[in-house]
Every structure is written in C-alpha cells, then in structure tokens.
Coordinates of N, CA and C in Angstrom, one line a residue:
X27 N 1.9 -28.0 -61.5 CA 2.1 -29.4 -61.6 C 1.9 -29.8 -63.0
X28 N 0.8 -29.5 -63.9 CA 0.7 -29.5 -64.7 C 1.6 -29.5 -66.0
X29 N 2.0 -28.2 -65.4 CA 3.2 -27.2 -66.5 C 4.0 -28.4 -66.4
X30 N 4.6 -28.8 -65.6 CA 6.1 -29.9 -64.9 C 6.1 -31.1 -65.8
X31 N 4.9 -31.3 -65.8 CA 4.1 -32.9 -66.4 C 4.0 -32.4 -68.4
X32 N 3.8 -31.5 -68.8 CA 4.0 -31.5 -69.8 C 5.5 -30.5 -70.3
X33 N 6.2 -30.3 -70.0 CA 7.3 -29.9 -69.9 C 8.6 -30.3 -69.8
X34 N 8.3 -31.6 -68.5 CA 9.6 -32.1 -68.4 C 10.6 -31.3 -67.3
X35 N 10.2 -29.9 -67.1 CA 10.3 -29.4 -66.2 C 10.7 -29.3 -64.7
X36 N 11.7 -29.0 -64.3 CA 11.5 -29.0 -62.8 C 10.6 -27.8 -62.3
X37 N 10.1 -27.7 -61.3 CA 9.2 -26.3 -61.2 C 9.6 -26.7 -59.4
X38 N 10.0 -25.0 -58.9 CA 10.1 -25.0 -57.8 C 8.8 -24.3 -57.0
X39 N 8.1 -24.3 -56.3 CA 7.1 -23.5 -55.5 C 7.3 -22.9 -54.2
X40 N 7.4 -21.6 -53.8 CA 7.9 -21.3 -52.7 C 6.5 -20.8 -52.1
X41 N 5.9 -21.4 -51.0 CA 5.1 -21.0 -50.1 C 5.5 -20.1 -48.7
X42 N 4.3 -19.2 -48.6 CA 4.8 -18.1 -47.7 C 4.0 -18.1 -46.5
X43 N 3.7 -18.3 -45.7 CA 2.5 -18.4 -44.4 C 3.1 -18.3 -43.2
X44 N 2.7 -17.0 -42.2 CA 2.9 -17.7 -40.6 C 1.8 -18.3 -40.2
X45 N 0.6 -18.9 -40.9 CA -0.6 -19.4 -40.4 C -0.7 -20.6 -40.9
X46 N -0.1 -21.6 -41.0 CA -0.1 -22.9 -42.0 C 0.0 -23.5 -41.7
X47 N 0.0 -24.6 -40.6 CA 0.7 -26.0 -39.9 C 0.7 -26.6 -40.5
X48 N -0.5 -27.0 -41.5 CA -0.8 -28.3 -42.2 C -0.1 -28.0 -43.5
X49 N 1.4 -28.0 -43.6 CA 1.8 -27.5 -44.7 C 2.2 -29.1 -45.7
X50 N 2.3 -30.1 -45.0 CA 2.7 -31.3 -45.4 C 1.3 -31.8 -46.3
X51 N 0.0 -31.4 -45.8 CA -1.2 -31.4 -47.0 C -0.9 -30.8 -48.3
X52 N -0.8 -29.1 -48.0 CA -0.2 -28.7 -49.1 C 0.5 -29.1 -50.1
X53 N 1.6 -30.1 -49.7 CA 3.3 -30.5 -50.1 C 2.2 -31.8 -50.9
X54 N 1.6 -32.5 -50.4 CA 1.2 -33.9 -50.9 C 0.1 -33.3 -51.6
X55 N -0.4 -32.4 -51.8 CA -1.7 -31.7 -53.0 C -1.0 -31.0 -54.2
X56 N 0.4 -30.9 -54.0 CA 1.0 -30.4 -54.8 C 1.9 -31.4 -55.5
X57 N 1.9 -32.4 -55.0 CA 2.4 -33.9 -55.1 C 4.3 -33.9 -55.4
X58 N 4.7 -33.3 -54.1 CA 5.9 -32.9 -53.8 C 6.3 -33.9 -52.8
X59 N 7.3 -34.4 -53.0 CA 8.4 -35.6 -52.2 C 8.4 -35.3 -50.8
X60 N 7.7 -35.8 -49.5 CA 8.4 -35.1 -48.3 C 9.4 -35.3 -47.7
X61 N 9.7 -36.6 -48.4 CA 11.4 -36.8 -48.1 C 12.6 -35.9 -48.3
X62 N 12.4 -35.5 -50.3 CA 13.4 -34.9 -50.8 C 13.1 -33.5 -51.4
X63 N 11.8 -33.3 -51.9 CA 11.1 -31.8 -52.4 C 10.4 -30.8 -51.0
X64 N 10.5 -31.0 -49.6 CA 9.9 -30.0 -49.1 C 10.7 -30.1 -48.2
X65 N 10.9 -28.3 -48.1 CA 11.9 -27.8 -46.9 C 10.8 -26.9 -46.1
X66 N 10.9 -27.1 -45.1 CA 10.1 -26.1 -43.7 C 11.2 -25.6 -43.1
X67 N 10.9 -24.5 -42.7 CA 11.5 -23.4 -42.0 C 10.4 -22.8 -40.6
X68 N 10.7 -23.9 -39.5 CA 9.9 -23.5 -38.1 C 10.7 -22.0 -37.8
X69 N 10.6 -22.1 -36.2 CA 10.5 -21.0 -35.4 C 11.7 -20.9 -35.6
X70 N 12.7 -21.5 -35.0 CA 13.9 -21.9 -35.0 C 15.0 -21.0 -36.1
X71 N 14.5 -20.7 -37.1 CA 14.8 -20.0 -38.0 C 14.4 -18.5 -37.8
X72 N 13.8 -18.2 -37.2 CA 13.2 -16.6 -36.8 C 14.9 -15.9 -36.2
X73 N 14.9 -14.5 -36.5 CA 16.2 -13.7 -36.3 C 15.1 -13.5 -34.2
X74 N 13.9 -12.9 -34.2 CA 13.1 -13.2 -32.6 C 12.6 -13.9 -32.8
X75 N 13.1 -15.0 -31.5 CA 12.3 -16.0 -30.7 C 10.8 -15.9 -30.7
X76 N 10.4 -16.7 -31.1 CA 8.7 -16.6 -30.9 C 7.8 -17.5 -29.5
X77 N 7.2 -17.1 -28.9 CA 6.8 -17.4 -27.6 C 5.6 -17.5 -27.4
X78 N 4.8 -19.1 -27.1 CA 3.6 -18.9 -27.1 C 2.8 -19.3 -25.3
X79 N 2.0 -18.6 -25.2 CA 1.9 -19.0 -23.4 C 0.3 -18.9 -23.3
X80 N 0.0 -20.4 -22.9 CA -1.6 -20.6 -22.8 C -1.9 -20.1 -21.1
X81 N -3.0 -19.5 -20.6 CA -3.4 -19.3 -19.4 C -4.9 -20.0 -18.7
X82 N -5.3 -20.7 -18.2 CA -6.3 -21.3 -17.9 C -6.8 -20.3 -16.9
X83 N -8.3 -20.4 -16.7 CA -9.6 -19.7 -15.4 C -10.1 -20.6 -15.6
X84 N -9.8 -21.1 -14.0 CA -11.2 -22.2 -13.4 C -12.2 -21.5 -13.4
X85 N -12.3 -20.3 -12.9 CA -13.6 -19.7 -12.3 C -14.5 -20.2 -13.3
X86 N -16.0 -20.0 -12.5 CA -17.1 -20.5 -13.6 C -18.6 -20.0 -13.9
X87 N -18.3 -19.0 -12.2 CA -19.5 -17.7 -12.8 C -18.6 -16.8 -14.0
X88 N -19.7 -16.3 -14.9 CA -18.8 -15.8 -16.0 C -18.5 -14.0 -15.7
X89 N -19.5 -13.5 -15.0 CA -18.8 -12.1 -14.3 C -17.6 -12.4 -13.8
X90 N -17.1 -13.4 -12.6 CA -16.2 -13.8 -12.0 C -14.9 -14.0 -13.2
X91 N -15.8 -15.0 -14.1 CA -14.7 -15.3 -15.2 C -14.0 -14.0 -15.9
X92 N -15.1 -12.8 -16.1 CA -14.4 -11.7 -17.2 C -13.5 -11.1 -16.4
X93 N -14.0 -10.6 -14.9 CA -13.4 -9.9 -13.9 C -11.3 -10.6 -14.4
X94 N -11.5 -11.7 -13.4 CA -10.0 -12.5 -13.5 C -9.3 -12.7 -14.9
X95 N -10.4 -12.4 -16.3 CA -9.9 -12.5 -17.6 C -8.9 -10.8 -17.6
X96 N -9.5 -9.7 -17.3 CA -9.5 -8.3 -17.5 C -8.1 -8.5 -16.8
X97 N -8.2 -8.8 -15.2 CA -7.1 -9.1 -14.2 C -5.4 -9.2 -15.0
X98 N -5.6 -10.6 -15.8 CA -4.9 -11.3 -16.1 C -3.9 -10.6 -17.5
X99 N -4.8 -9.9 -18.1 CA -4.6 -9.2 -18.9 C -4.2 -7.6 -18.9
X100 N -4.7 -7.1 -18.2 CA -3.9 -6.1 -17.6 C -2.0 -6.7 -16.8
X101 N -2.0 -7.5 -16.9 CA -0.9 -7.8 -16.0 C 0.4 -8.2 -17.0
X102 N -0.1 -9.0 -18.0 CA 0.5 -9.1 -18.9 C 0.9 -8.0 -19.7
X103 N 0.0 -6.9 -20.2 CA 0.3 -5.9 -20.9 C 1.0 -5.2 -20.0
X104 N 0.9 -5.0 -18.5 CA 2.0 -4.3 -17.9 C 3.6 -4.7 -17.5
X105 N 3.0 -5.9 -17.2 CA 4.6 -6.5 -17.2 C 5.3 -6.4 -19.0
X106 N 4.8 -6.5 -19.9 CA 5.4 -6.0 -21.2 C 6.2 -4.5 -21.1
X107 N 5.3 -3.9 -20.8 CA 5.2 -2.8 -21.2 C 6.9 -2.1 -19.8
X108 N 6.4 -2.8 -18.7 CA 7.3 -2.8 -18.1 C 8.7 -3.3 -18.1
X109 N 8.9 -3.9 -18.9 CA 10.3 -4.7 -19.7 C 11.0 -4.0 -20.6
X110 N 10.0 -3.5 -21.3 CA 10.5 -2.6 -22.1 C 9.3 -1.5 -23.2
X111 N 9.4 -0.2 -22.4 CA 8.6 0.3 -23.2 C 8.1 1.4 -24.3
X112 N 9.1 0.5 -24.6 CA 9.0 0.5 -26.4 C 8.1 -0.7 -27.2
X113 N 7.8 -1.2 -26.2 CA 6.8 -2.4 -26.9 C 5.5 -1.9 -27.3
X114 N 4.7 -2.7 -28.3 CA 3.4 -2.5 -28.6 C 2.7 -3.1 -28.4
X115 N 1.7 -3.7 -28.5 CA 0.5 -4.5 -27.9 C -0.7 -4.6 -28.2
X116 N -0.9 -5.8 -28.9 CA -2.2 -5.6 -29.6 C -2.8 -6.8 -28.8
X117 N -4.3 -6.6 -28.5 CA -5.2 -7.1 -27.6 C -6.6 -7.8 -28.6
X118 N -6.4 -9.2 -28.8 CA -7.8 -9.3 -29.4 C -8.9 -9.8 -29.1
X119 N -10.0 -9.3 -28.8 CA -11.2 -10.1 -28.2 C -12.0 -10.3 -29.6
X120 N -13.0 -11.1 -28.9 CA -14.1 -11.7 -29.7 C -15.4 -10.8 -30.6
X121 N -15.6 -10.0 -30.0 CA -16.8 -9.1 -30.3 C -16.3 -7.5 -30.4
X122 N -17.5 -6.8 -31.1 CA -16.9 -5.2 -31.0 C -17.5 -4.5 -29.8
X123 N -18.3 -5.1 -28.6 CA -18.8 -4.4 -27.6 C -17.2 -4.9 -26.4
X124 N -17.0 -5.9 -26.6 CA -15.8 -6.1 -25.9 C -14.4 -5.4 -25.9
X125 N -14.6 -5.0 -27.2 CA -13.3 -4.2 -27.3 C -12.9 -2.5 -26.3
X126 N -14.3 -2.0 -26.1 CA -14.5 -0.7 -25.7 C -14.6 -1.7 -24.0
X127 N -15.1 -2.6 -23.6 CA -15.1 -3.1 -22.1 C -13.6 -3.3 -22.1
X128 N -12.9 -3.8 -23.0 CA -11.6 -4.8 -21.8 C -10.4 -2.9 -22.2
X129 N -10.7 -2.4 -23.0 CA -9.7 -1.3 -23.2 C -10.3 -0.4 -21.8
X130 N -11.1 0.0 -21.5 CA -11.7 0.7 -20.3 C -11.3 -0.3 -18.9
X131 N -11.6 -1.6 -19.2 CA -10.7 -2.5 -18.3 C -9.4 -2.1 -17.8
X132 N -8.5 -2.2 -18.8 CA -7.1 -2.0 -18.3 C -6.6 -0.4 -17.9
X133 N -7.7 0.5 -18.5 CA -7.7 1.8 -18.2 C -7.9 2.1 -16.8
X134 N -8.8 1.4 -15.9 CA -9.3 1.1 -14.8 C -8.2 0.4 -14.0
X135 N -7.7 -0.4 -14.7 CA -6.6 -1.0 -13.5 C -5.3 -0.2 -13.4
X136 N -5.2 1.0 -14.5 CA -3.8 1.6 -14.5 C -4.1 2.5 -13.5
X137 N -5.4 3.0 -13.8 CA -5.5 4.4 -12.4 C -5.7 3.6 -11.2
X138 N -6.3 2.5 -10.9 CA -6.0 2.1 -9.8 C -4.5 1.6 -9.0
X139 N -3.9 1.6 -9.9 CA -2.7 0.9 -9.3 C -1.5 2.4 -9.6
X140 N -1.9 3.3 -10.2 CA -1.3 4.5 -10.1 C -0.2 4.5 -11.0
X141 N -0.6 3.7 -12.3 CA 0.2 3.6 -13.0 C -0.4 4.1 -14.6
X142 N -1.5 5.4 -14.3 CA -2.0 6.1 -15.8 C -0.9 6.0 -16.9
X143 N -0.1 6.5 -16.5 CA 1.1 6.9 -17.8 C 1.8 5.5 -18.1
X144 N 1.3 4.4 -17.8 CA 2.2 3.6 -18.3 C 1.7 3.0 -19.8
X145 N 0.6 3.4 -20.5 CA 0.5 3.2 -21.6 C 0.5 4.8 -22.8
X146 N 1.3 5.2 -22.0 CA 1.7 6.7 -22.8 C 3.2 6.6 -23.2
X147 N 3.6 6.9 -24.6 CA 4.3 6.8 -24.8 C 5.3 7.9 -24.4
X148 N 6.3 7.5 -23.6 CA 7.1 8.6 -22.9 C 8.1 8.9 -23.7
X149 N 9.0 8.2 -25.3 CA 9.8 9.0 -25.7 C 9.5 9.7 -26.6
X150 N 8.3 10.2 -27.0 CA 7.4 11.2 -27.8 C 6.5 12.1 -26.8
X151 N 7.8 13.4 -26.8 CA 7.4 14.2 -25.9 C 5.7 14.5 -26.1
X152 N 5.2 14.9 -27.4 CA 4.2 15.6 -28.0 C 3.2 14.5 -28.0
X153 N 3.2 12.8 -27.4 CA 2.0 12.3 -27.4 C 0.7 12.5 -27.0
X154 N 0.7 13.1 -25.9 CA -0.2 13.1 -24.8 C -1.3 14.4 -25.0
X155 N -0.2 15.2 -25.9 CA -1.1 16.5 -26.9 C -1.5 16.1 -28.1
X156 N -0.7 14.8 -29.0 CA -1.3 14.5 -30.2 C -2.8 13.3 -29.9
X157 N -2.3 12.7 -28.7 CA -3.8 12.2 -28.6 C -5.0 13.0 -27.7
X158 N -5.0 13.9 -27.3 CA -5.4 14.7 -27.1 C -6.7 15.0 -28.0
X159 N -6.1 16.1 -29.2 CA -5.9 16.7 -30.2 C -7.1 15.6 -31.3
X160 N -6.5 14.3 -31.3 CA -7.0 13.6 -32.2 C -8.2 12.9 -31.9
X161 N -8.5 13.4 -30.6 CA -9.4 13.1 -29.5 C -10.7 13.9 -29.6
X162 N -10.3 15.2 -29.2 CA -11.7 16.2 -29.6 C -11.7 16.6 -30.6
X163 N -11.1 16.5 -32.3 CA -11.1 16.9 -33.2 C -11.3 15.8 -34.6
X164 N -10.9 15.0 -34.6 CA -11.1 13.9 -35.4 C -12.0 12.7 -35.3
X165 N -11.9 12.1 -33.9 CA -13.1 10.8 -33.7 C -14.4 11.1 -33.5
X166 N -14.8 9.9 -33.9 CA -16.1 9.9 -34.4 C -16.7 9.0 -33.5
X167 N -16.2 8.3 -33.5 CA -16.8 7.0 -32.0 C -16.9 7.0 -30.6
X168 N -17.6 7.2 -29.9 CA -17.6 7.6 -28.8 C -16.5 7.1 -28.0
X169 N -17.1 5.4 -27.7 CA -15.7 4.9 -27.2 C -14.0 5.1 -27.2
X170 N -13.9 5.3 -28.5 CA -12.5 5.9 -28.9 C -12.4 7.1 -28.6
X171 N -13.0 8.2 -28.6 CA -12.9 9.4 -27.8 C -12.6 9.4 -26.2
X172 N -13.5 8.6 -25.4 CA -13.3 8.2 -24.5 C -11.7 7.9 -24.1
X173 N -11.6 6.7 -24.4 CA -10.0 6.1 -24.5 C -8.7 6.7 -25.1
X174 N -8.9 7.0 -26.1 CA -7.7 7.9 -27.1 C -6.8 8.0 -26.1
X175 N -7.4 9.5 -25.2 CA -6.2 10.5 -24.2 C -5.8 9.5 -23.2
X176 N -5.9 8.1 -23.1 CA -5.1 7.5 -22.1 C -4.2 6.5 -22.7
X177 N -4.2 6.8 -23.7 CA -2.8 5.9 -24.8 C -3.9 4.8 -25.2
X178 N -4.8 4.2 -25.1 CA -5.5 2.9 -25.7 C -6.2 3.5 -27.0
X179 N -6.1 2.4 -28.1 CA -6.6 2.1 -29.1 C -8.1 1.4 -28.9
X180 N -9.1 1.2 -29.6 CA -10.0 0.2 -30.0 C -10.2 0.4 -31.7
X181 N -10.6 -0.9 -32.0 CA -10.6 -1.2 -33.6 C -11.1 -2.2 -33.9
X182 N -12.5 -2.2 -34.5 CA -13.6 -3.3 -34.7 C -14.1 -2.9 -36.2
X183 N -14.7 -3.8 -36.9 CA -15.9 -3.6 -38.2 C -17.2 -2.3 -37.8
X184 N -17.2 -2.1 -37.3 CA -18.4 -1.1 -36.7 C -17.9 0.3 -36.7
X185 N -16.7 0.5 -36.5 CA -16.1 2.4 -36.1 C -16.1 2.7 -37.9
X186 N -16.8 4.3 -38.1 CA -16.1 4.6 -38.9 C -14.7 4.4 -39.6
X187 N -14.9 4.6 -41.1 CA -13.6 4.2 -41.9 C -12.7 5.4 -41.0
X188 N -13.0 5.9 -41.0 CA -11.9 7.3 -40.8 C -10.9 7.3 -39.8
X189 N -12.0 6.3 -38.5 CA -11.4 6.4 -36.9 C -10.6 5.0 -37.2
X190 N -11.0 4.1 -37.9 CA -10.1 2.8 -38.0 C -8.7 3.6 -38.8
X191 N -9.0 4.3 -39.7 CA -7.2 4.5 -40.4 C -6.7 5.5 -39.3
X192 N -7.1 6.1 -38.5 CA -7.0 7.0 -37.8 C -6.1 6.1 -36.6
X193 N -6.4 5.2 -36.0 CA -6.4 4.5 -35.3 C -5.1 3.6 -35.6
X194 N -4.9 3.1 -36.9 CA -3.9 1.9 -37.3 C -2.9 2.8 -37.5
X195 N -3.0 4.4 -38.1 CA -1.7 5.5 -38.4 C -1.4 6.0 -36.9
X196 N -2.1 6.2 -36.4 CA -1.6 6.0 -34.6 C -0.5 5.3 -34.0
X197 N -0.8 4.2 -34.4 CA -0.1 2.9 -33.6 C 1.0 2.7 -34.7
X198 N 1.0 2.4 -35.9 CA 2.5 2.8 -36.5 C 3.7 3.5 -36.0
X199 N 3.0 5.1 -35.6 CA 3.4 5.9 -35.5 C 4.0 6.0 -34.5
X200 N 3.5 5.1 -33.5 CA 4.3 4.9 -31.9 C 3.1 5.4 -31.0
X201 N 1.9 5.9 -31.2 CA 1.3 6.9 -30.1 C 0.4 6.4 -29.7
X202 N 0.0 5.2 -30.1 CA -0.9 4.2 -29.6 C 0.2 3.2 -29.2
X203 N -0.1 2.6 -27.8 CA 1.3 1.6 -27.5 C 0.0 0.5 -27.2
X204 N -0.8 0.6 -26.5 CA -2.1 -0.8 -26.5 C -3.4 -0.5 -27.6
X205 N -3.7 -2.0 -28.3 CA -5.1 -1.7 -29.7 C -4.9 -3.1 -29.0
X206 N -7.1 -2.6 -28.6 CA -7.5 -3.5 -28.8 C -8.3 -3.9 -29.8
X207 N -8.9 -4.8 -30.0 CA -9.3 -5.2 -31.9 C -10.4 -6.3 -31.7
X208 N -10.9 -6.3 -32.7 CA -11.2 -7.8 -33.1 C -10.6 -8.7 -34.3
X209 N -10.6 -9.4 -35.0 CA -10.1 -10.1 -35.5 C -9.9 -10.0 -37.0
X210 N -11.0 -8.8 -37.2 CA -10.9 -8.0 -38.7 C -9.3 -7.3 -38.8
X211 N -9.2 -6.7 -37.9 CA -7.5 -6.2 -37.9 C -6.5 -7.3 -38.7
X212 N -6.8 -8.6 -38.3 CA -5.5 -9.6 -38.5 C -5.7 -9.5 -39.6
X213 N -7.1 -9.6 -40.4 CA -7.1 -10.3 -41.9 C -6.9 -9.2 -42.9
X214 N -7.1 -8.4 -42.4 CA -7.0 -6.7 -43.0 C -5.4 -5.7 -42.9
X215 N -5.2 -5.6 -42.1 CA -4.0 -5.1 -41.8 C -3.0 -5.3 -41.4
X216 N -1.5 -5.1 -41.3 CA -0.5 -5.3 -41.0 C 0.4 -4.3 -40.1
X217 N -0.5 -5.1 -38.7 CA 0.6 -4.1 -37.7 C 1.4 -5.2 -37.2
X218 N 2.7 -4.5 -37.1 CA 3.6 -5.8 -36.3 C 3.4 -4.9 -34.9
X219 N 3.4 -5.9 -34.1 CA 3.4 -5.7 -32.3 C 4.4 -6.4 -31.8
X220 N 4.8 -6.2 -30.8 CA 6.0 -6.9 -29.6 C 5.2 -8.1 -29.1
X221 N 4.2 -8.0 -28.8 CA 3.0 -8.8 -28.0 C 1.9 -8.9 -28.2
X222 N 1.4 -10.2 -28.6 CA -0.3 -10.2 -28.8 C -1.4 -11.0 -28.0
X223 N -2.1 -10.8 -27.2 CA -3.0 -11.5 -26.6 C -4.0 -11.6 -26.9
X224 N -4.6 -13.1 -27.0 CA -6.1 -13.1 -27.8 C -6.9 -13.9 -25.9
X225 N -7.9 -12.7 -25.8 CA -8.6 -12.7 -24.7 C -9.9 -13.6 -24.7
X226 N -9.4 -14.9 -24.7 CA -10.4 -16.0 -24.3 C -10.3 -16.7 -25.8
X227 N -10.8 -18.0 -25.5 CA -10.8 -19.0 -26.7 C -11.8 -19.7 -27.0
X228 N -12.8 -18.7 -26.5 CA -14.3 -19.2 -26.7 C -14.5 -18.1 -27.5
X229 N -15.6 -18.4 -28.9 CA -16.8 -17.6 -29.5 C -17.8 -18.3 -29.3
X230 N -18.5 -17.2 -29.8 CA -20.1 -17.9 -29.5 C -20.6 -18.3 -31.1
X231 N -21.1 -19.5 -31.2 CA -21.7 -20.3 -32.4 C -23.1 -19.8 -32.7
X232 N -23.8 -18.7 -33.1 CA -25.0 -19.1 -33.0 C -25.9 -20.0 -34.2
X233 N -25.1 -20.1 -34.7 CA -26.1 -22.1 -35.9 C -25.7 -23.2 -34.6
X234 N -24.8 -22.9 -33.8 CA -24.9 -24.1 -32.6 C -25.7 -23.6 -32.0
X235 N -25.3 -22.5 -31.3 CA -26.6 -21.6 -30.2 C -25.3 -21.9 -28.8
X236 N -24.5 -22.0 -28.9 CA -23.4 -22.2 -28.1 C -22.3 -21.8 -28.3
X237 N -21.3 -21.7 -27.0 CA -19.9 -21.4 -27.2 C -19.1 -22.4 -27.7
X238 N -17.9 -21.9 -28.6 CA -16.8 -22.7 -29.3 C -15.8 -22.5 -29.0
X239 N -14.8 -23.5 -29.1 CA -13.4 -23.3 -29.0 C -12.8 -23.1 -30.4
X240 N -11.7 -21.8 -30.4 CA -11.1 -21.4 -31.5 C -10.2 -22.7 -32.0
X241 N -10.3 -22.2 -33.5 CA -9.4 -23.9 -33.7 C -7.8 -23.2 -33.8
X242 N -6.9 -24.0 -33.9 CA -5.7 -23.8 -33.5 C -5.2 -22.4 -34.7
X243 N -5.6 -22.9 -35.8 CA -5.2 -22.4 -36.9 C -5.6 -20.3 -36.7
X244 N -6.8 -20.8 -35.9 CA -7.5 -18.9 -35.8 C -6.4 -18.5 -35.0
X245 N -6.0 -19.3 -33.8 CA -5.1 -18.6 -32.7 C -4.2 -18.4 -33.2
X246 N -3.5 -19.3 -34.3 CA -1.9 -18.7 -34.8 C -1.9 -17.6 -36.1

C-alpha cells in the first residue's frame, strides 16, 4: 500500500487461502475497493464440487456419545470407501489418545460386519505385505504397529519422527487408504484426501476448565 501511495502505482495483490472467510477484512486492511478492487473465487469455481455435511448426537451420556460418534463414523468412511475405492480418508480427532481409540474403533466395526479388507487397498497387489513388513520392521509406536496390517494410519505430535514420515509416505503412496490424526497434520503437511471428517466439535479448554466449540475457521 505504501509502495502504491508513493509511486503512483497501481499494485495488484493476489491472496491464496482455502481457510479465509473473512477475506473482505483483509480487502478493507489493505484498503482495496469491494466494489471494484476485489475478486473472490468461492466453491463454485472448484474443477470438484466441495461438500460440507454437519451430523448432530443427541445422546448425552458421553460413553453413549463416543459409542454413536465411532458408529457414525465408521459408516461414513465405509460408504466412501464403498463408492469408490480409490478414495482416501483422513479422520481428525481432538487428542493423540483418541487417535489410536477411534482407528481401533473402525478396525472393530470392519471385523464385525465382515468387511476387514475394506480398508486394504485392493489395486496394490503387494499392500497387505508392504504393511505388514513396515509393521514388524520399521514402527516404533505401539499403536501403529498394532493398526498398520489392517490398512489404518494414526498420526499425532507424540509418535516418533520416523513413524510420522513413515506414516504420511504411506498414504501418498496409496497404502494407507484411512489416517487418523490430529490437527498437527493440517498445519504441517499436505495430504490431499477424497474425504475428511473432523470427529466432534468439542475441545476441551483447560484456562476455561471446560469444553469448547471449534470456531468455524478451525473446521474449514
């Protein structure tokens, strides 16, 4: 703005964000016309449709609540996965003890419903040997050892450096089709997924000493 103001200048600025609603603050901090200086480019512009779908639990015991959370979420990742599966799936909860519960979650509802292999990637004949393999020979985390050999990811601030790159070159790769995470993934890395579900919109505050609702901006 500066430069413009002693210059005489026109100066164009091109802003880049899928996380930015309040981009008309931006436009007026930069002291840009909204009438005639700022162009937005919504969804609408995307070559894929972008799809957003909120789910409510009445329940109100919170065992009750996780149970029908796990439920709901296994169903979703199946019906994806069922549509087409070639999709990937990233799963994000709040905490890093959650990540190893809701991945053992959906692990649980596949063998129940007799559908193990549906998070195995079937057009990579050599998955089921490469996670295996990367299973009793490379990880370091227990939990992820655990999970590996049934096609699930986990990925939190807490696992070794090694099992996190371990973990994100996986899922590039095709051989991980569901990562679950926490929220360090988003700000850190760049995996694109078919599908992402953020599992509940409560954290816990502890300078409140209570739960919060995520603000819009974390969700997108």
């Amino acid at each position: 703005v500066r430069l413009q103001e002693t210059s005489q200048q026109v100066v164009r600025i091109v802003g880049i964000s899928a996380t930015l609603p309040n981009y008309k603050d931006v436009a007026t901090f930069c002291r840009v016309s909204l009438d005639r200086g700022l162009f937005f480019f919504d969804n609408s512009f995307r070559p894929v449709p972008l799809q957003q779908q909120y789910i409510g639990i009445s329940e109100t015991k919170p065992l009750k609540r996780f149970q029908k959370s796990n439920e709901i979420c296994y169903d979703k990742v199946s019906s994806s996965l069922r549509r087409n599966a070639k999709d990937q799936i990233l799963v994000f909860v709040h905490s890093r003890k959650e990540t190893a519960a809701s991945a053992r979650a959906l692990r649980d509802f596949a063998m129940e419903r007799e559908e193990a292999d549906l998070f195995i990637n079937q057009d990579k004949p050599e998955t089921k040997e490469a996670l295996l393999s990367e299973s009793e020979n490379a990880v370091r985390n227990l939990d992820l050892k655990e999970l590996l050999p049934a096609g699930l990811g986990i990925h939190h601030a807490g696992m070794p450096r090694s099992d996190r790159t371990l973990v994100e070159d996986m899922f590039k790769a095709g051989y991980i089709k569901v990562l679950v995470c926490t929220a360090t993934l988003a700000w850190g890395v760049n995996l694109p997924a078919h599908t992402v579900i953020i599992k509940g919109t409560q954290v816990y505050n502890p300078e409140k000493g209570r739960w919060t609702e995520l603000s819009q901006l974390d969700i997108l």
